[in-house]
Short mmCIF file of C-alpha atoms in Angstrom, two decimals:
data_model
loop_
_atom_site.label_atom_id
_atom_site.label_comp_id
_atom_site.label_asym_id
_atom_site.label_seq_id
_atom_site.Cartn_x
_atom_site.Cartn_y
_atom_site.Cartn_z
CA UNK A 244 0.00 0.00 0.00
CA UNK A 245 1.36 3.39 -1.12
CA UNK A 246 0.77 6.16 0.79
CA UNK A 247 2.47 9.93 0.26
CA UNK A 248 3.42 11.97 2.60
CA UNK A 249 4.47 15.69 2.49
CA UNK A 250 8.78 14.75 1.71
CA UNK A 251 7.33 12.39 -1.67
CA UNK A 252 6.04 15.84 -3.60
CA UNK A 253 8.60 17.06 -5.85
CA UNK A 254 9.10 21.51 -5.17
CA UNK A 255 9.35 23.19 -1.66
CA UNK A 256 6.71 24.08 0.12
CA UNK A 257 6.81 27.86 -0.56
CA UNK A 258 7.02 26.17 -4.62
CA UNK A 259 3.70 24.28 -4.16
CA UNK A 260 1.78 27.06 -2.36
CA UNK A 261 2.20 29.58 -4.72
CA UNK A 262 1.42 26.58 -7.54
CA UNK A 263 -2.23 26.17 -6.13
CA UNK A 264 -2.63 29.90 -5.82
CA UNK A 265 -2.39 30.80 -8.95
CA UNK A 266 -4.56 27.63 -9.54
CA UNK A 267 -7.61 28.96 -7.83
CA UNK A 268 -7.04 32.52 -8.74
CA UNK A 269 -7.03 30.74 -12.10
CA UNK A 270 -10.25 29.27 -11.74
CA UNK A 271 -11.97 32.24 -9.70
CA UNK A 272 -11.35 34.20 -12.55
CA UNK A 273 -12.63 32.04 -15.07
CA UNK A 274 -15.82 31.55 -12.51
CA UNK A 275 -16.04 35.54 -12.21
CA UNK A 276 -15.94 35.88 -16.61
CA UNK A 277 -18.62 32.55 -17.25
CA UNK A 278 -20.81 34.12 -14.12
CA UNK A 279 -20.78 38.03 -14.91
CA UNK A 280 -21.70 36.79 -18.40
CA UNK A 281 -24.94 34.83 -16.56
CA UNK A 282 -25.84 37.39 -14.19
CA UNK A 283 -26.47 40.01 -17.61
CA UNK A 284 -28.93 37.53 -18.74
CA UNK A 285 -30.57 37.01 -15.80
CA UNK A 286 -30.50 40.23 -13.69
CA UNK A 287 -31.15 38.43 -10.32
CA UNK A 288 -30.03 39.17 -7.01
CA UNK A 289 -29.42 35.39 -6.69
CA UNK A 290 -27.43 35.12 -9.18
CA UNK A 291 -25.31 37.90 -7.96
CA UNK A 292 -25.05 36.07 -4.18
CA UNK A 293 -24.00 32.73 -5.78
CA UNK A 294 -21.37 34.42 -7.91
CA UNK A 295 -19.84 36.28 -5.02
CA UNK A 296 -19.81 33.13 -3.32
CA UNK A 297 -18.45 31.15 -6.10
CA UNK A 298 -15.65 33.39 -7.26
CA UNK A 299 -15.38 34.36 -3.71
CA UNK A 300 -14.16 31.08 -2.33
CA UNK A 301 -11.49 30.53 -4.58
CA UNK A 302 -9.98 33.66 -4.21
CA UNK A 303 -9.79 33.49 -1.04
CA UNK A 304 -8.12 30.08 -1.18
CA UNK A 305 -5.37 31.90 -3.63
CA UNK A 306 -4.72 34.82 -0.96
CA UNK A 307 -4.37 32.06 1.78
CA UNK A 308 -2.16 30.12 -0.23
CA UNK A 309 -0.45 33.21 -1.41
CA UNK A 310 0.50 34.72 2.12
CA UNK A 311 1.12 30.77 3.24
CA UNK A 312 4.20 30.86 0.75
CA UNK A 313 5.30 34.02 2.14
CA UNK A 314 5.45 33.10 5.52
CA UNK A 315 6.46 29.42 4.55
CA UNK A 316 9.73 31.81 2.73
CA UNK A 317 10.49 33.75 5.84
CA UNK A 318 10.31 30.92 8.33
CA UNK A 319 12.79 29.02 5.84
CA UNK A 320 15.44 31.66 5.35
CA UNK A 321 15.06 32.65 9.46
CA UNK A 322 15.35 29.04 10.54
CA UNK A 323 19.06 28.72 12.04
CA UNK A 324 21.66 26.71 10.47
CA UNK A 325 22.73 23.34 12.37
CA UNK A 326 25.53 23.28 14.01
#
C-alpha cells in the first residue's frame, strides 16, 4: 500500500503554495468571466449572491495560499543553520 506523505512531492513548500494559488485565482477568474456573463442575462439578485460566493471562495483560497508561501519563505530563510 502506497501512501504519500508531504517529503514524496517534488518543489518546496513555498514552490507548491504559490502553484495552487495561482490555480484557484485561475479558476476564480474564469468563474467571475462565465458568471458576470450569466448574471447580464438574468439580472437576479441570486445570481449575484452565488457568484460572489463562487468566485469568492477561490480567491480566497489563492490569498491564503499566497500569504502561506510568504510566511512558509520567511520561516525558511530565518530558521538557524545546524551546528
Amino acid at each position: 500500500m502506497s501512501t504519500q506523505t508531504v517529503h514524496d512531492r517534488p518543489g518546496t513548500l513555498p514552490t507548491r503554495l504559490v502553484k495552487t494559488a495561482g490555480l484557484f485565482l485561475a479558476l476564480s477568474m474564469v468563474a467571475f468571466a462565465a458568471l458576470n456573463i450569466l448574471a447580464n442575462i438574468f439580472q437576479h439578485t441570486f445570481v449575484m449572491i452565488v457568484e460572489g460566493l463562487i468566485v469568492g471562495v477561490p480567491f480566497l483560497v489563492a490569498v491564503g495560499c499566497a500569504v502561506g508561501a510568504v510566511i512558509a519563505t520567511i520561516v525558511k530563510h530565518n530558521r538557524p543553520t545546524p551546528v
